Coordinates of C-alpha atoms in Angstrom, one line a residue:
M1 CA 0.0 0.0 0.0
I2 CA 2.8 2.4 0.9
A3 CA 4.7 1.5 -2.3
K4 CA 1.6 2.2 -4.4
L5 CA 1.0 5.5 -2.6
I6 CA 4.6 6.5 -3.4
R7 CA 4.3 5.6 -7.1
W8 CA 1.0 7.5 -7.3
C9 CA 2.7 10.6 -5.7
V10 CA 5.6 10.4 -8.2
S11 CA 3.1 10.1 -11.1
N12 CA 1.1 13.1 -9.9
R13 CA 3.9 15.4 -8.9
M14 CA 2.1 18.7 -9.6
M15 CA -0.9 17.8 -7.5
V16 CA 1.3 16.7 -4.7
M17 CA 3.3 19.9 -4.8
L18 CA 0.1 22.0 -4.8
L19 CA -1.3 20.0 -1.9
T20 CA 2.0 20.3 0.0
G21 CA 2.0 24.1 -0.6
F22 CA -1.5 24.4 0.8
L23 CA -0.6 22.3 3.8
L24 CA 2.6 24.4 4.4
I25 CA 0.5 27.6 4.3
G26 CA -1.9 26.0 6.8
G27 CA 1.1 25.0 8.9
V28 CA 2.4 28.6 9.0
W29 CA -1.0 29.9 9.9
A30 CA -1.3 27.3 12.7
A31 CA 2.2 28.2 14.0
R32 CA 1.0 31.8 14.4
H33 CA -2.3 31.0 16.0
I34 CA -1.6 27.8 18.0
T35 CA -2.0 28.1 21.8
V36 CA 1.4 28.4 23.3
D37 CA 2.3 27.5 26.9
A38 CA 5.4 26.3 28.8
I39 CA 3.8 23.6 30.9
P40 CA 1.7 20.8 29.5
D41 CA -1.8 20.6 31.2
L42 CA -2.0 17.0 32.4
S43 CA -4.6 17.7 35.1
D44 CA -8.0 16.1 35.3
V45 CA -11.2 17.8 34.2
Q46 CA -12.5 19.0 37.6
V47 CA -15.0 21.5 39.0
I48 CA -14.5 22.9 42.5
I49 CA -17.3 24.1 44.8
K50 CA -16.3 26.4 47.6
T51 CA -18.7 27.2 50.4
E52 CA -18.2 29.7 53.2
Y53 CA -19.9 28.9 56.6
P54 CA -18.3 31.5 58.9
G55 CA -17.5 30.7 62.4
Q56 CA -18.4 27.0 62.3
A57 CA -16.2 24.1 63.4
P58 CA -15.0 21.5 60.8
R59 CA -17.4 18.9 62.1
I60 CA -20.4 21.2 61.7
V61 CA -19.2 22.2 58.2
E62 CA -18.8 18.5 57.3
D63 CA -22.3 17.5 58.5
Q64 CA -24.3 20.5 57.3
V65 CA -22.5 21.5 54.1
T66 CA -19.8 19.1 52.8
Y67 CA -21.8 15.9 53.2
P68 CA -25.0 17.1 51.4
L69 CA -23.0 18.6 48.6
T70 CA -20.8 15.5 48.2
T71 CA -23.7 13.1 48.0
A72 CA -25.6 15.3 45.6
M73 CA -22.6 15.5 43.2
L74 CA -22.4 11.7 43.0
A75 CA -25.3 11.9 40.6
V76 CA -23.6 14.3 38.1
P77 CA -23.1 12.5 34.8
Q78 CA -19.6 11.4 33.8
A79 CA -18.3 12.3 37.4
K80 CA -15.8 9.5 38.4
V81 CA -14.5 10.9 41.7
V82 CA -16.1 13.3 44.3
R83 CA -13.9 14.5 47.2
G84 CA -15.0 16.7 50.1
Y85 CA -12.8 18.7 52.5
S86 CA -14.0 20.5 55.6
M87 CA -12.1 23.0 57.6
F88 CA -12.9 25.9 59.9
G89 CA -15.6 28.0 58.2
T90 CA -14.9 26.6 54.8
S91 CA -15.9 23.6 52.6
F92 CA -14.3 22.4 49.4
V93 CA -15.9 19.8 47.1
Y94 CA -13.9 18.5 44.1
I95 CA -15.8 16.8 41.3
I96 CA -13.4 15.0 38.9
F97 CA -14.9 14.0 35.5
E98 CA -14.0 11.4 32.9
D99 CA -11.2 12.3 30.5
G100 CA -12.4 14.2 27.4
T101 CA -15.4 15.7 29.2
D102 CA -16.0 19.3 28.2
L103 CA -15.2 21.6 31.1
Y104 CA -18.1 24.0 30.6
W105 CA -20.6 21.2 30.1
A106 CA -19.4 19.7 33.4
R107 CA -19.8 23.1 35.1
S108 CA -23.4 23.4 33.9
R109 CA -24.2 20.0 35.2
V110 CA -22.7 20.8 38.6
L111 CA -24.8 24.0 38.7
E112 CA -28.0 21.9 38.0
Q113 CA -27.2 19.8 41.0
L114 CA -26.4 22.8 43.2
N115 CA -29.9 24.2 42.5
F116 CA -31.3 20.8 43.6
V117 CA -29.3 20.6 46.8
S118 CA -29.5 24.3 47.9
G119 CA -32.6 23.6 50.0
Q120 CA -30.7 21.2 52.2
L121 CA -28.1 23.7 53.2
P122 CA -28.2 26.3 56.0
S123 CA -30.0 29.5 55.1
N124 CA -26.9 31.7 55.3
V125 CA -24.8 29.4 53.1
S126 CA -24.2 30.0 49.4
P127 CA -22.0 27.6 47.4
Q128 CA -19.9 29.0 44.6
L129 CA -18.1 27.4 41.7
G130 CA -14.4 27.8 41.4
P131 CA -12.8 29.5 38.4
D132 CA -13.0 27.9 35.0
A133 CA -9.2 27.2 35.1
T134 CA -6.9 24.2 35.5
A135 CA -4.0 23.4 37.8
V136 CA -1.5 25.1 35.4
G137 CA -3.6 28.3 35.1
W138 CA -1.3 30.3 37.4
V139 CA 0.5 32.3 34.7
Y140 CA 1.4 35.7 36.2
Q141 CA 1.9 37.2 39.6
Y142 CA 2.6 40.8 40.6
V143 CA 3.2 42.7 43.8
L144 CA 2.3 46.2 45.1
K145 CA 5.2 47.9 46.7
T146 CA 5.6 51.2 48.6
G147 CA 8.6 53.5 48.6
N148 CA 9.8 57.1 48.7
Y149 CA 8.7 59.2 45.7
C150 CA 9.6 62.6 44.1
P151 CA 7.1 65.3 45.3
D152 CA 7.4 67.1 41.9
H153 CA 6.9 63.9 40.0
P154 CA 4.4 61.7 42.0
Q155 CA 3.6 59.6 38.9
G156 CA 7.3 58.6 38.5
L157 CA 10.3 59.2 36.3
W158 CA 11.5 57.4 33.1
Y159 CA 15.0 56.0 33.2
D160 CA 17.3 55.0 30.4
P161 CA 19.7 52.3 31.8
V162 CA 22.0 52.5 28.8
A163 CA 22.5 56.2 28.8
D164 CA 21.9 56.5 32.6
T165 CA 19.5 59.4 31.9
W166 CA 16.3 60.4 33.7
Y167 CA 13.2 61.9 32.0
A168 CA 10.2 63.6 33.6
N169 CA 7.9 61.9 31.1
K170 CA 8.3 59.5 28.2
H171 CA 7.7 62.2 25.5
E172 CA 10.9 64.0 26.6
A173 CA 13.1 61.0 25.6
P174 CA 14.4 60.7 22.1
E175 CA 12.0 59.3 19.6
D176 CA 14.4 56.5 18.7
E177 CA 12.5 53.2 18.9
A178 CA 15.3 51.4 20.6
I179 CA 15.5 54.0 23.4
Q180 CA 11.7 54.1 23.8
R181 CA 11.7 50.3 24.3
R182 CA 14.3 50.3 27.0
L183 CA 12.8 53.1 29.1
I184 CA 11.8 52.0 32.6
L185 CA 9.2 53.7 34.7
K186 CA 10.4 54.3 38.3
R187 CA 7.6 55.3 40.6
T188 CA 9.4 54.6 43.9
F189 CA 13.0 54.7 45.2
T190 CA 14.5 52.7 48.0
D191 CA 18.2 53.2 47.2
R192 CA 18.5 57.0 47.4
T193 CA 17.3 60.0 49.5
D194 CA 16.8 62.6 46.8
C195 CA 15.0 62.9 43.5
P196 CA 17.1 62.3 40.3
L197 CA 15.6 65.4 38.7
G198 CA 15.8 68.5 40.9
H199 CA 17.4 66.6 43.8
K200 CA 14.6 67.5 46.2
P201 CA 14.3 65.2 49.2
L202 CA 12.1 62.2 48.6
V203 CA 8.7 61.9 50.4
E204 CA 7.7 58.8 52.3
P205 CA 4.1 57.6 51.4
Q206 CA 1.5 57.3 54.1
I207 CA 0.0 54.1 52.8
D208 CA -0.4 51.0 55.0
M209 CA -1.0 47.3 54.1
A210 CA -4.8 47.7 54.4
Q211 CA -4.8 50.5 51.8
L212 CA -2.6 48.4 49.5
R213 CA -5.0 45.5 49.8
S214 CA -8.0 47.8 49.1
L215 CA -6.2 49.0 45.9
Q216 CA -5.7 45.4 44.9
D217 CA -9.3 44.3 45.7
W218 CA -11.2 47.3 44.4
Y219 CA -9.0 48.7 41.6
L220 CA -6.5 46.2 40.1
R221 CA -8.5 43.0 40.4
Y222 CA -11.7 44.1 38.6
E223 CA -9.8 45.7 35.8
L224 CA -7.6 42.7 35.3
T225 CA -10.6 40.3 35.3
S226 CA -11.9 42.1 32.2
V227 CA -8.8 41.1 30.2
D228 CA -9.6 38.4 27.6
G229 CA -8.4 35.0 28.8
V230 CA -8.3 35.8 32.5
S231 CA -10.5 33.7 34.7
E232 CA -9.7 35.1 38.1
V233 CA -7.3 37.4 39.9
V234 CA -6.5 36.1 43.4
P235 CA -5.4 38.6 46.0
I236 CA -2.7 37.7 48.5
G237 CA -1.3 39.5 51.5
G238 CA -2.2 42.6 53.3
F239 CA -5.2 43.3 55.5
V240 CA -8.8 43.2 54.4
K241 CA -10.5 46.3 55.8
Q242 CA -13.5 45.9 58.2
Y243 CA -15.8 48.1 60.2
Q244 CA -15.9 46.3 63.5
V245 CA -18.6 46.8 66.2
V246 CA -17.3 45.3 69.5
V247 CA -20.4 45.1 71.7
D248 CA -20.1 45.3 75.5
P249 CA -22.3 42.5 76.9
V250 CA -22.5 44.2 80.3
K251 CA -24.0 47.3 78.8
L252 CA -26.4 45.3 76.8
L253 CA -27.6 43.5 79.9
A254 CA -27.9 46.7 81.8
L255 CA -30.1 48.2 79.1
N256 CA -32.0 45.0 78.5
L257 CA -31.0 44.9 74.8
P258 CA -30.6 41.6 73.0
L259 CA -27.7 41.2 70.6
N260 CA -30.0 40.3 67.8
K261 CA -31.7 43.7 68.0
V262 CA -28.3 45.3 67.6
K263 CA -27.6 43.3 64.5
M264 CA -31.0 44.1 63.0
A265 CA -30.6 47.8 63.8
I266 CA -27.2 48.0 61.9
R267 CA -28.7 46.1 59.0
N268 CA -31.8 48.3 58.8
A269 CA -29.7 51.5 59.1
N270 CA -27.7 50.7 56.0
V271 CA -30.5 51.1 53.4
D272 CA -31.4 53.5 50.7
V273 CA -35.1 54.1 50.2
G274 CA -36.6 55.1 46.9
G275 CA -39.6 57.4 46.5
R276 CA -41.5 58.8 43.6
L277 CA -41.1 61.7 41.2
I278 CA -42.4 65.2 42.0
E279 CA -43.1 67.6 39.1
M280 CA -42.5 71.2 39.7
S281 CA -42.4 73.9 36.9
E282 CA -42.2 71.2 34.2
T283 CA -39.2 69.6 35.9
E284 CA -39.2 66.2 37.5
Y285 CA -37.5 65.8 40.9
M286 CA -36.6 62.3 42.2
V287 CA -37.4 61.7 45.9
R288 CA -35.1 59.3 47.7
G289 CA -34.1 58.6 51.3
I290 CA -30.3 58.4 51.5
G291 CA -29.5 56.0 54.2
Y292 CA -26.3 54.1 53.3
L293 CA -23.6 54.3 55.9
G294 CA -20.8 56.7 54.8
S295 CA -22.9 58.5 52.2
L296 CA -21.2 61.6 50.8
D297 CA -22.0 64.0 48.0
S298 CA -20.3 63.6 44.6
K299 CA -17.5 66.0 45.4
Q300 CA -16.5 64.3 48.7
A301 CA -17.0 60.7 47.6
P302 CA -13.5 60.2 46.2
N303 CA -11.9 61.0 49.5
A304 CA -11.4 57.6 51.2
A305 CA -10.4 59.0 54.6
L306 CA -13.5 61.2 54.7
R307 CA -15.7 58.3 53.7
T308 CA -14.2 56.1 56.5
S309 CA -14.7 58.9 59.1
Q310 CA -18.3 59.4 57.9
T311 CA -19.1 55.7 58.1
L312 CA -17.8 55.4 61.7
S313 CA -19.8 58.5 62.6
D314 CA -23.0 57.0 61.0
L315 CA -22.5 53.7 62.9
Q316 CA -22.1 55.5 66.2
Q317 CA -25.4 57.4 65.6
I318 CA -27.5 54.3 64.9
A319 CA -30.5 54.3 67.3
L320 CA -31.2 51.0 69.2
G321 CA -34.2 52.2 71.2
A322 CA -34.9 54.4 74.2
N323 CA -34.3 54.0 77.9
E324 CA -36.9 54.5 80.7
D325 CA -36.5 58.2 80.5
G326 CA -37.2 58.3 76.8
K327 CA -33.6 59.1 76.0
P328 CA -32.4 57.4 72.7
I329 CA -29.8 54.6 73.0
Y330 CA -27.2 54.8 70.3
L331 CA -24.8 52.1 69.1
Q332 CA -21.8 54.0 70.5
D333 CA -23.4 53.7 74.0
V334 CA -23.1 49.9 74.0
A335 CA -20.2 49.2 71.6
D336 CA -16.7 50.2 70.6
I337 CA -16.8 51.1 66.8
R338 CA -13.6 51.1 64.9
T339 CA -11.9 50.0 61.7
G340 CA -9.9 46.8 61.7
S341 CA -8.8 43.9 59.6
E342 CA -10.2 40.5 58.8
I343 CA -8.5 37.5 60.5
R344 CA -5.5 36.4 58.3
R345 CA -4.4 32.9 57.8
G346 CA -1.2 33.7 55.8
V347 CA 1.1 36.5 54.7
A348 CA 2.9 37.5 51.5
D349 CA 6.6 38.4 51.6
W350 CA 8.6 40.0 48.9
N351 CA 12.3 39.0 48.6
G352 CA 12.8 39.1 52.3
E353 CA 12.1 42.8 52.4
G354 CA 8.9 42.5 54.4
E355 CA 5.2 42.0 53.9
T356 CA 3.6 43.0 50.6
V357 CA 0.3 42.7 48.7
G358 CA 0.0 41.0 45.4
G359 CA -2.2 39.3 42.9
V360 CA -2.2 36.0 41.0
V361 CA -3.5 36.1 37.4
V362 CA -5.3 32.8 36.7
M363 CA -5.8 31.9 33.0
R364 CA -9.1 30.6 31.7
F365 CA -9.2 27.0 30.5
G366 CA -8.0 26.5 26.9
E367 CA -6.7 30.1 26.4
N368 CA -3.3 31.1 24.9
A369 CA -1.0 31.7 27.9
K370 CA 1.5 33.9 26.1
R371 CA -1.3 36.1 24.7
T372 CA -3.1 36.3 28.0
I373 CA 0.1 37.3 29.8
E374 CA 0.9 40.0 27.3
M375 CA -2.6 41.5 27.6
A376 CA -2.4 41.4 31.4
K377 CA 0.9 43.2 31.4
E378 CA -0.4 45.9 29.0
K379 CA -3.4 46.4 31.3
L380 CA -1.1 46.6 34.4
Q381 CA 1.0 49.3 32.7
T382 CA -2.1 51.3 32.1
L383 CA -3.4 50.8 35.6
A384 CA -0.1 51.7 37.2
Q385 CA -0.6 55.3 36.1
G386 CA -3.6 55.6 38.4
L387 CA -1.9 54.3 41.5
P388 CA -1.3 56.7 44.4
A389 CA 2.1 58.4 44.7
G390 CA 4.6 56.1 46.4
V391 CA 3.0 52.8 45.1
S392 CA 4.5 50.8 42.3
L393 CA 4.1 47.4 40.7
D394 CA 6.7 44.7 40.3
V395 CA 6.6 41.3 38.7
A396 CA 6.9 38.2 40.9
Y397 CA 6.3 35.5 38.3
D398 CA 6.0 35.7 34.5
R399 CA 5.6 32.4 32.6
S400 CA 6.0 34.2 29.2
D401 CA 9.8 34.2 29.7
L402 CA 9.8 30.4 29.9
I403 CA 7.5 30.1 26.9
E404 CA 9.7 32.3 24.8
R405 CA 12.8 30.4 25.7
A406 CA 11.1 27.1 24.9
V407 CA 10.0 28.2 21.5
S408 CA 13.4 29.8 20.8
T409 CA 15.1 26.5 21.7
V410 CA 13.1 24.6 19.2
Y411 CA 13.6 27.3 16.5
H412 CA 17.4 27.3 17.0
T413 CA 17.5 23.5 17.1
L414 CA 15.7 23.3 13.8
L415 CA 17.9 25.9 12.2
E416 CA 21.1 24.2 13.4
E417 CA 20.0 20.7 12.4
V418 CA 18.9 21.9 8.9
T419 CA 22.3 23.6 8.4
V420 CA 24.4 20.7 9.7
V421 CA 22.4 18.1 7.8
G422 CA 22.6 20.0 4.6
L423 CA 26.4 20.4 4.9
I424 CA 26.9 16.7 5.8
I425 CA 24.8 15.6 2.8
I426 CA 26.7 17.9 0.5
L427 CA 30.0 16.6 1.9
F428 CA 29.2 12.9 1.5
L429 CA 26.9 13.0 -1.6
L430 CA 28.5 15.9 -3.3
H431 CA 25.1 16.9 -4.5
A432 CA 23.4 20.2 -3.6
R433 CA 19.9 19.2 -4.7
S434 CA 19.9 16.1 -2.6
A435 CA 20.9 18.2 0.4
L436 CA 17.9 20.5 -0.3
V437 CA 15.6 17.5 -0.4
A438 CA 16.7 16.4 3.1
A439 CA 16.7 20.0 4.4
F440 CA 13.2 20.6 3.1
V441 CA 11.8 17.6 5.0
L442 CA 12.6 19.2 8.4
P443 CA 10.6 22.5 8.2
T444 CA 7.8 20.7 6.3
G445 CA 7.5 18.0 9.0
V446 CA 7.5 20.6 11.8
L447 CA 4.8 22.8 10.1
L448 CA 2.6 19.8 9.3
T449 CA 2.9 18.7 13.0
L450 CA 1.8 22.1 14.2
L451 CA -1.1 22.0 11.8
V452 CA -2.2 18.6 13.2
M453 CA -1.7 19.9 16.8
Y454 CA -3.8 23.0 16.1
T455 CA -6.6 20.9 14.5
M456 CA -6.7 18.5 17.5
G457 CA -6.6 21.3 20.0
I458 CA -3.2 20.4 21.4
N459 CA -1.2 23.4 22.7
A460 CA 2.5 24.0 22.0
N461 CA 4.4 23.4 25.3
I462 CA 7.8 22.1 26.5
M463 CA 6.7 18.5 26.1
S464 CA 5.2 18.8 22.6
L465 CA 8.0 21.1 21.3
G466 CA 10.6 18.9 22.8
G467 CA 9.1 15.9 21.1
I468 CA 9.3 17.8 17.8
A469 CA 12.9 18.6 18.4
I470 CA 13.7 15.0 19.2
S471 CA 11.9 13.7 16.1
I472 CA 13.9 16.0 13.9
G473 CA 16.8 13.5 14.0
V474 CA 14.5 10.7 13.0
M475 CA 13.1 12.7 10.1
V476 CA 16.6 13.5 8.9
D477 CA 17.6 9.8 9.1
S478 CA 14.7 8.7 6.9
S479 CA 15.3 11.4 4.3
I480 CA 19.0 10.5 4.1
V481 CA 18.2 6.8 3.6
M482 CA 15.7 7.8 0.9
V483 CA 18.1 10.1 -0.9
E484 CA 21.0 7.7 -0.7
N485 CA 18.9 4.8 -2.1
A486 CA 17.8 7.1 -4.9
H487 CA 21.4 7.9 -5.7
K488 CA 22.2 4.2 -5.9
H489 CA 19.4 3.6 -8.4
L490 CA 20.5 6.5 -10.5
E491 CA 24.1 5.3 -10.4
H492 CA 23.0 1.9 -11.7
R493 CA 20.9 3.5 -14.3
D494 CA 23.9 5.6 -15.5
E495 CA 26.1 2.5 -15.6
K496 CA 23.5 0.7 -17.9
I497 CA 23.3 3.8 -20.1
A498 CA 27.1 3.8 -20.4
Q499 CA 27.0 0.1 -21.3
G500 CA 24.4 0.7 -23.9
K501 CA 21.7 -1.3 -22.2
E502 CA 18.0 -0.4 -22.0
T503 CA 17.0 1.1 -18.8
V504 CA 14.1 3.0 -17.1
S505 CA 13.7 6.8 -17.1
R506 CA 15.1 9.0 -14.3
I507 CA 11.6 9.5 -12.8
E508 CA 10.9 5.7 -12.8
A509 CA 14.3 5.0 -11.2
I510 CA 13.5 7.5 -8.4
S511 CA 10.0 6.0 -8.0
E512 CA 11.4 2.5 -7.7
A513 CA 14.0 3.7 -5.2
A514 CA 11.4 5.4 -3.0
A515 CA 9.0 2.4 -3.2
E516 CA 11.8 0.1 -2.2
V517 CA 12.6 1.7 1.1
G518 CA 9.4 3.6 1.7
P519 CA 7.4 0.9 3.5
T520 CA 10.4 0.0 5.7
L521 CA 10.9 3.6 6.7
F522 CA 7.2 4.2 7.3
F523 CA 6.8 1.3 9.7
S524 CA 10.1 2.0 11.5
L525 CA 9.1 5.6 12.1
L526 CA 5.6 4.4 13.2
I527 CA 7.2 2.2 15.8
I528 CA 9.5 5.0 17.0

């Protein structure tokens, strides 16, 4: 069969050349659009359910949350393993599906079961699905740092490391493309006491870890989540800001106030009531009761410190009732109201310099890691311009460097092997066209492999690219054997012509040579 196929290809050379050309064009297109990553994704298809049950012991979480969810998920189609983990205040349920199951189909089936089991859970419990990502979705990580800044240039200075020159803004630098690419934005300084431009003393920022965490949670995270390919941005480090009401039980007992009444009073005081429209002089006015804690007018709203102060003041003035004399009892009479932080169960450290705040960019399942990282970095560069003075961004982990080095290794390996093989064939066969035949096989095989990978949805990673690099040697061996056998047949043909004997044409000789070793090479490569 292989021999017949070879003879047919030789007989229809023009059609084979056209088909090869179209496939090579498809291979080039696939090489530009194939999903590129550094780490192969060998993880199972799984969906994670996370449930918060604040303040409850692991045994209570197990009985009231984890067990009902786990038993319900056993009925999900194509689910082969269901695992439940219970800890203080938190439950995790992992549903692992059969290989080949579509992740988004699996998530939709899990959501159906969640709707079914929600009535069996405590009233204040709301299960949530984990991100639509895999175990290798952690592609980029950044940190927020504080440092001294220039008072005249709070948004930072641009530095040219080659020329050792500082610029107040990027437009002041020469328009040379090479210079523009190597410019570095420096927003904070830790290794000097004066500003590089003007030499004024640097100013220390008044920003604590709680404010850094707020920047991460309410500014960077939501903007980064909008980037195409990003499934989730996980915040780490810092302190999550809270408004804490520390009730004095002795005062509650003295005033005969139950704790539940205090909770209801706080909840009812933080509402905004809508009214109707009033028409006056052909103008409609909207009536509303502004009751949210910390409400400010449009001019004062951007001031975070003023909003915090107003919120604390509003909390203090919440009325809980009246005493025997008819005097109102306020929340500040029975509780200490303050700002604080959520209980932490871990910290983030940056290079041993101390605590920091950061974020982990998690890539969505099936996305292009290199493209997602590039878009996330572009977004961060834009967001950095809106950070307060004295706050800068730094990279903690960037997988794109590993991806670029892996692709570069395969490219240079292919180039080196094509060059070496061509020189060796020219040296031993003393025939340039034969060397071109063997050299043409290598890029053709690589491009066709990438086309097949793209069609089958396989991404280019260290493992797949390494396999291509290893197979280059096998492809070279087969092409050398094929070329050498063709040379032998042509030499025999030339000898017969010199002796005046009848012989086959040059094309037929090459066809017979290829058909002679083709099946053997095919099955040997198939085994390898």
